[in-house]
Amino acid sequence: MATLLTPRSRRTPGAGGPADAGSTRLVVPPGFRTNLGCDAVGVPARYGFRILSRLPAKGCVYADTDWWWWLVPTGSDLDLIWPLPSCYAPGAEIPDRRPRLIHHPDGTSPYTPPIPLYLLCCQLTGTAPSWNLIPAQGDGVLSEHVHPSGPDRP
């Protein structure tokens, strides 16, 4: 499995593909705002339609014969353990298998919200969701200077 997810340019010769195939960065179509940066989450194609049909909001989705890729904001892997066989691709750099855009979202955001995508990946793979929570500091009460109702209000 690890060989399948390793960009071909990093594979050793004879490890499952031509050495010159390399990797590719998913290209965001013109007109989309990418101020949050772009990473990608890939799943084997057998999960593609099920995930796409169940997501409440969908960003740009790319596919080839073996994998489907969703654009997510940079850092969508922080404190999350994406379940196998999904693959998290920083910088939206994926193995070059000639993916094509198969879903063009409405609006100006190319992103799929990562938490619903993560939960669907967990559900479809039979994996319990797992993330690291930041431990509470002090007594769990916000201090006055950051309280959402303001410093002079209870």
PDB file of N, CA and C in Angstrom, residues 105-147:
ATOM      1  N   PRO A 105     -17.086  23.227  -8.008  1.00  0.00           N
ATOM      2  CA  PRO A 105     -18.073  23.752  -7.072  1.00  0.00           C
ATOM      3  C   PRO A 105     -18.652  25.093  -7.506  1.00  0.00           C
ATOM      4  N   ASP A 106     -19.835  25.400  -6.975  1.00  0.00           N
ATOM      5  CA  ASP A 106     -20.409  26.734  -7.147  1.00  0.00           C
ATOM      6  C   ASP A 106     -19.679  27.665  -6.183  1.00  0.00           C
ATOM      7  N   GLY A 107     -19.710  28.944  -6.446  1.00  0.00           N
ATOM      8  CA  GLY A 107     -19.074  29.896  -5.550  1.00  0.00           C
ATOM      9  C   GLY A 107     -17.605  30.084  -5.864  1.00  0.00           C
ATOM     10  N   THR A 108     -16.864  30.627  -4.889  1.00  0.00           N
ATOM     11  CA  THR A 108     -15.460  30.964  -5.127  1.00  0.00           C
ATOM     12  C   THR A 108     -14.486  30.155  -4.286  1.00  0.00           C
ATOM     13  N   SER A 109     -14.983  29.180  -3.527  1.00  0.00           N
ATOM     14  CA  SER A 109     -14.102  28.367  -2.696  1.00  0.00           C
ATOM     15  C   SER A 109     -13.870  27.001  -3.345  1.00  0.00           C
ATOM     16  N   PRO A 110     -12.590  26.608  -3.482  1.00  0.00           N
ATOM     17  CA  PRO A 110     -12.291  25.293  -4.057  1.00  0.00           C
ATOM     18  C   PRO A 110     -12.273  24.179  -3.020  1.00  0.00           C
ATOM     19  N   TYR A 111     -12.515  24.537  -1.744  1.00  0.00           N
ATOM     20  CA  TYR A 111     -12.300  23.589  -0.650  1.00  0.00           C
ATOM     21  C   TYR A 111     -13.530  22.759  -0.299  1.00  0.00           C
ATOM     22  N   THR A 112     -13.268  21.515   0.045  1.00  0.00           N
ATOM     23  CA  THR A 112     -14.248  20.667   0.695  1.00  0.00           C
ATOM     24  C   THR A 112     -13.989  20.820   2.190  1.00  0.00           C
ATOM     25  N   PRO A 113     -15.021  21.057   3.000  1.00  0.00           N
ATOM     26  CA  PRO A 113     -14.792  21.145   4.441  1.00  0.00           C
ATOM     27  C   PRO A 113     -14.145  19.846   4.948  1.00  0.00           C
ATOM     28  N   PRO A 114     -12.992  19.944   5.615  1.00  0.00           N
ATOM     29  CA  PRO A 114     -12.253  18.726   5.965  1.00  0.00           C
ATOM     30  C   PRO A 114     -12.904  17.841   7.026  1.00  0.00           C
ATOM     31  N   ILE A 115     -13.634  18.413   7.980  1.00  0.00           N
ATOM     32  CA  ILE A 115     -14.199  17.569   9.040  1.00  0.00           C
ATOM     33  C   ILE A 115     -15.279  16.633   8.503  1.00  0.00           C
ATOM     34  N   PRO A 116     -16.257  17.104   7.721  1.00  0.00           N
ATOM     35  CA  PRO A 116     -17.212  16.138   7.149  1.00  0.00           C
ATOM     36  C   PRO A 116     -16.523  15.090   6.261  1.00  0.00           C
ATOM     37  N   LEU A 117     -15.514  15.511   5.508  1.00  0.00           N
ATOM     38  CA  LEU A 117     -14.770  14.565   4.663  1.00  0.00           C
ATOM     39  C   LEU A 117     -14.063  13.523   5.531  1.00  0.00           C
ATOM     40  N   TYR A 118     -13.434  13.986   6.593  1.00  0.00           N
ATOM     41  CA  TYR A 118     -12.745  13.086   7.517  1.00  0.00           C
ATOM     42  C   TYR A 118     -13.724  12.073   8.132  1.00  0.00           C
ATOM     43  N   LEU A 119     -14.858  12.562   8.607  1.00  0.00           N
ATOM     44  CA  LEU A 119     -15.831  11.672   9.234  1.00  0.00           C
ATOM     45  C   LEU A 119     -16.386  10.645   8.245  1.00  0.00           C
ATOM     46  N   LEU A 120     -16.607  11.056   6.998  1.00  0.00           N
ATOM     47  CA  LEU A 120     -17.061  10.092   5.981  1.00  0.00           C
ATOM     48  C   LEU A 120     -15.990   9.055   5.683  1.00  0.00           C
ATOM     49  N   CYS A 121     -14.730   9.494   5.594  1.00  0.00           N
ATOM     50  CA  CYS A 121     -13.637   8.535   5.367  1.00  0.00           C
ATOM     51  C   CYS A 121     -13.584   7.521   6.504  1.00  0.00           C
ATOM     52  N   CYS A 122     -13.754   7.998   7.735  1.00  0.00           N
ATOM     53  CA  CYS A 122     -13.761   7.088   8.885  1.00  0.00           C
ATOM     54  C   CYS A 122     -14.932   6.114   8.797  1.00  0.00           C
ATOM     55  N   GLN A 123     -16.100   6.642   8.486  1.00  0.00           N
ATOM     56  CA  GLN A 123     -17.292   5.794   8.417  1.00  0.00           C
ATOM     57  C   GLN A 123     -17.140   4.719   7.342  1.00  0.00           C
ATOM     58  N   LEU A 124     -16.700   5.102   6.164  1.00  0.00           N
ATOM     59  CA  LEU A 124     -16.610   4.146   5.056  1.00  0.00           C
ATOM     60  C   LEU A 124     -15.506   3.115   5.242  1.00  0.00           C
ATOM     61  N   THR A 125     -14.486   3.459   6.032  1.00  0.00           N
ATOM     62  CA  THR A 125     -13.399   2.510   6.252  1.00  0.00           C
ATOM     63  C   THR A 125     -13.556   1.742   7.560  1.00  0.00           C
ATOM     64  N   GLY A 126     -14.629   2.043   8.317  1.00  0.00           N
ATOM     65  CA  GLY A 126     -14.851   1.343   9.578  1.00  0.00           C
ATOM     66  C   GLY A 126     -13.861   1.738  10.656  1.00  0.00           C
ATOM     67  N   THR A 127     -13.366   2.961  10.599  1.00  0.00           N
ATOM     68  CA  THR A 127     -12.367   3.450  11.545  1.00  0.00           C
ATOM     69  C   THR A 127     -13.005   4.466  12.486  1.00  0.00           C
ATOM     70  N   ALA A 128     -12.733   4.349  13.767  1.00  0.00           N
ATOM     71  CA  ALA A 128     -13.247   5.329  14.722  1.00  0.00           C
ATOM     72  C   ALA A 128     -12.492   6.650  14.535  1.00  0.00           C
ATOM     73  N   PRO A 129     -13.205   7.782  14.497  1.00  0.00           N
ATOM     74  CA  PRO A 129     -12.519   9.076  14.389  1.00  0.00           C
ATOM     75  C   PRO A 129     -11.540   9.259  15.549  1.00  0.00           C
ATOM     76  N   SER A 130     -10.397   9.861  15.267  1.00  0.00           N
ATOM     77  CA  SER A 130      -9.371  10.055  16.281  1.00  0.00           C
ATOM     78  C   SER A 130      -8.643  11.353  16.016  1.00  0.00           C
ATOM     79  N   TRP A 131      -8.640  12.230  16.991  1.00  0.00           N
ATOM     80  CA  TRP A 131      -7.854  13.456  16.892  1.00  0.00           C
ATOM     81  C   TRP A 131      -7.344  13.817  18.263  1.00  0.00           C
ATOM     82  N   ASN A 132      -6.276  14.595  18.266  1.00  0.00           N
ATOM     83  CA  ASN A 132      -5.664  15.031  19.511  1.00  0.00           C
ATOM     84  C   ASN A 132      -6.321  16.322  19.953  1.00  0.00           C
ATOM     85  N   LEU A 133      -6.833  16.323  21.167  1.00  0.00           N
ATOM     86  CA  LEU A 133      -7.442  17.523  21.709  1.00  0.00           C
ATOM     87  C   LEU A 133      -6.403  18.290  22.513  1.00  0.00           C
ATOM     88  N   ILE A 134      -6.488  19.600  22.454  1.00  0.00           N
ATOM     89  CA  ILE A 134      -5.593  20.424  23.249  1.00  0.00           C
ATOM     90  C   ILE A 134      -6.103  20.371  24.692  1.00  0.00           C
ATOM     91  N   PRO A 135      -5.242  20.013  25.654  1.00  0.00           N
ATOM     92  CA  PRO A 135      -5.707  19.923  27.029  1.00  0.00           C
ATOM     93  C   PRO A 135      -6.153  21.283  27.558  1.00  0.00           C
ATOM     94  N   ALA A 136      -7.197  21.285  28.386  1.00  0.00           N
ATOM     95  CA  ALA A 136      -7.705  22.529  28.963  1.00  0.00           C
ATOM     96  C   ALA A 136      -6.678  23.118  29.908  1.00  0.00           C
ATOM     97  N   GLN A 137      -6.544  24.418  29.875  1.00  0.00           N
ATOM     98  CA  GLN A 137      -5.635  25.135  30.763  1.00  0.00           C
ATOM     99  C   GLN A 137      -6.440  25.688  31.931  1.00  0.00           C
ATOM    100  N   GLY A 138      -5.926  25.631  33.112  1.00  0.00           N
ATOM    101  CA  GLY A 138      -6.577  26.237  34.271  1.00  0.00           C
ATOM    102  C   GLY A 138      -7.895  25.561  34.608  1.00  0.00           C
ATOM    103  N   ASP A 139      -8.902  26.384  34.954  1.00  0.00           N
ATOM    104  CA  ASP A 139     -10.191  25.844  35.378  1.00  0.00           C
ATOM    105  C   ASP A 139     -11.181  25.701  34.231  1.00  0.00           C
ATOM    106  N   GLY A 140     -10.747  25.955  32.993  1.00  0.00           N
ATOM    107  CA  GLY A 140     -11.622  25.805  31.844  1.00  0.00           C
ATOM    108  C   GLY A 140     -12.490  27.014  31.567  1.00  0.00           C
ATOM    109  N   VAL A 141     -12.347  28.097  32.348  1.00  0.00           N
ATOM    110  CA  VAL A 141     -13.124  29.309  32.156  1.00  0.00           C
ATOM    111  C   VAL A 141     -12.257  30.313  31.410  1.00  0.00           C
ATOM    112  N   LEU A 142     -12.851  30.946  30.412  1.00  0.00           N
ATOM    113  CA  LEU A 142     -12.109  31.968  29.686  1.00  0.00           C
ATOM    114  C   LEU A 142     -11.816  33.140  30.607  1.00  0.00           C
ATOM    115  N   SER A 143     -10.628  33.714  30.474  1.00  0.00           N
ATOM    116  CA  SER A 143     -10.306  34.879  31.303  1.00  0.00           C
ATOM    117  C   SER A 143     -11.084  36.091  30.807  1.00  0.00           C
ATOM    118  N   GLU A 144     -11.163  37.129  31.647  1.00  0.00           N
ATOM    119  CA  GLU A 144     -11.944  38.320  31.312  1.00  0.00           C
ATOM    120  C   GLU A 144     -11.542  38.932  29.984  1.00  0.00           C
ATOM    121  N   HIS A 145     -10.247  39.047  29.750  1.00  0.00           N
ATOM    122  CA  HIS A 145      -9.806  39.791  28.573  1.00  0.00           C
ATOM    123  C   HIS A 145     -10.099  39.078  27.255  1.00  0.00           C
ATOM    124  N   VAL A 146     -10.493  37.822  27.286  1.00  0.00           N
ATOM    125  CA  VAL A 146     -10.849  37.139  26.045  1.00  0.00           C
ATOM    126  C   VAL A 146     -12.281  36.611  26.048  1.00  0.00           C
ATOM    127  N   HIS A 147     -13.029  36.919  27.086  1.00  0.00           N
ATOM    128  CA  HIS A 147     -14.398  36.414  27.163  1.00  0.00           C
ATOM    129  C   HIS A 147     -15.224  37.005  26.031  1.00  0.00           C
TER     130      HIS A 147
END
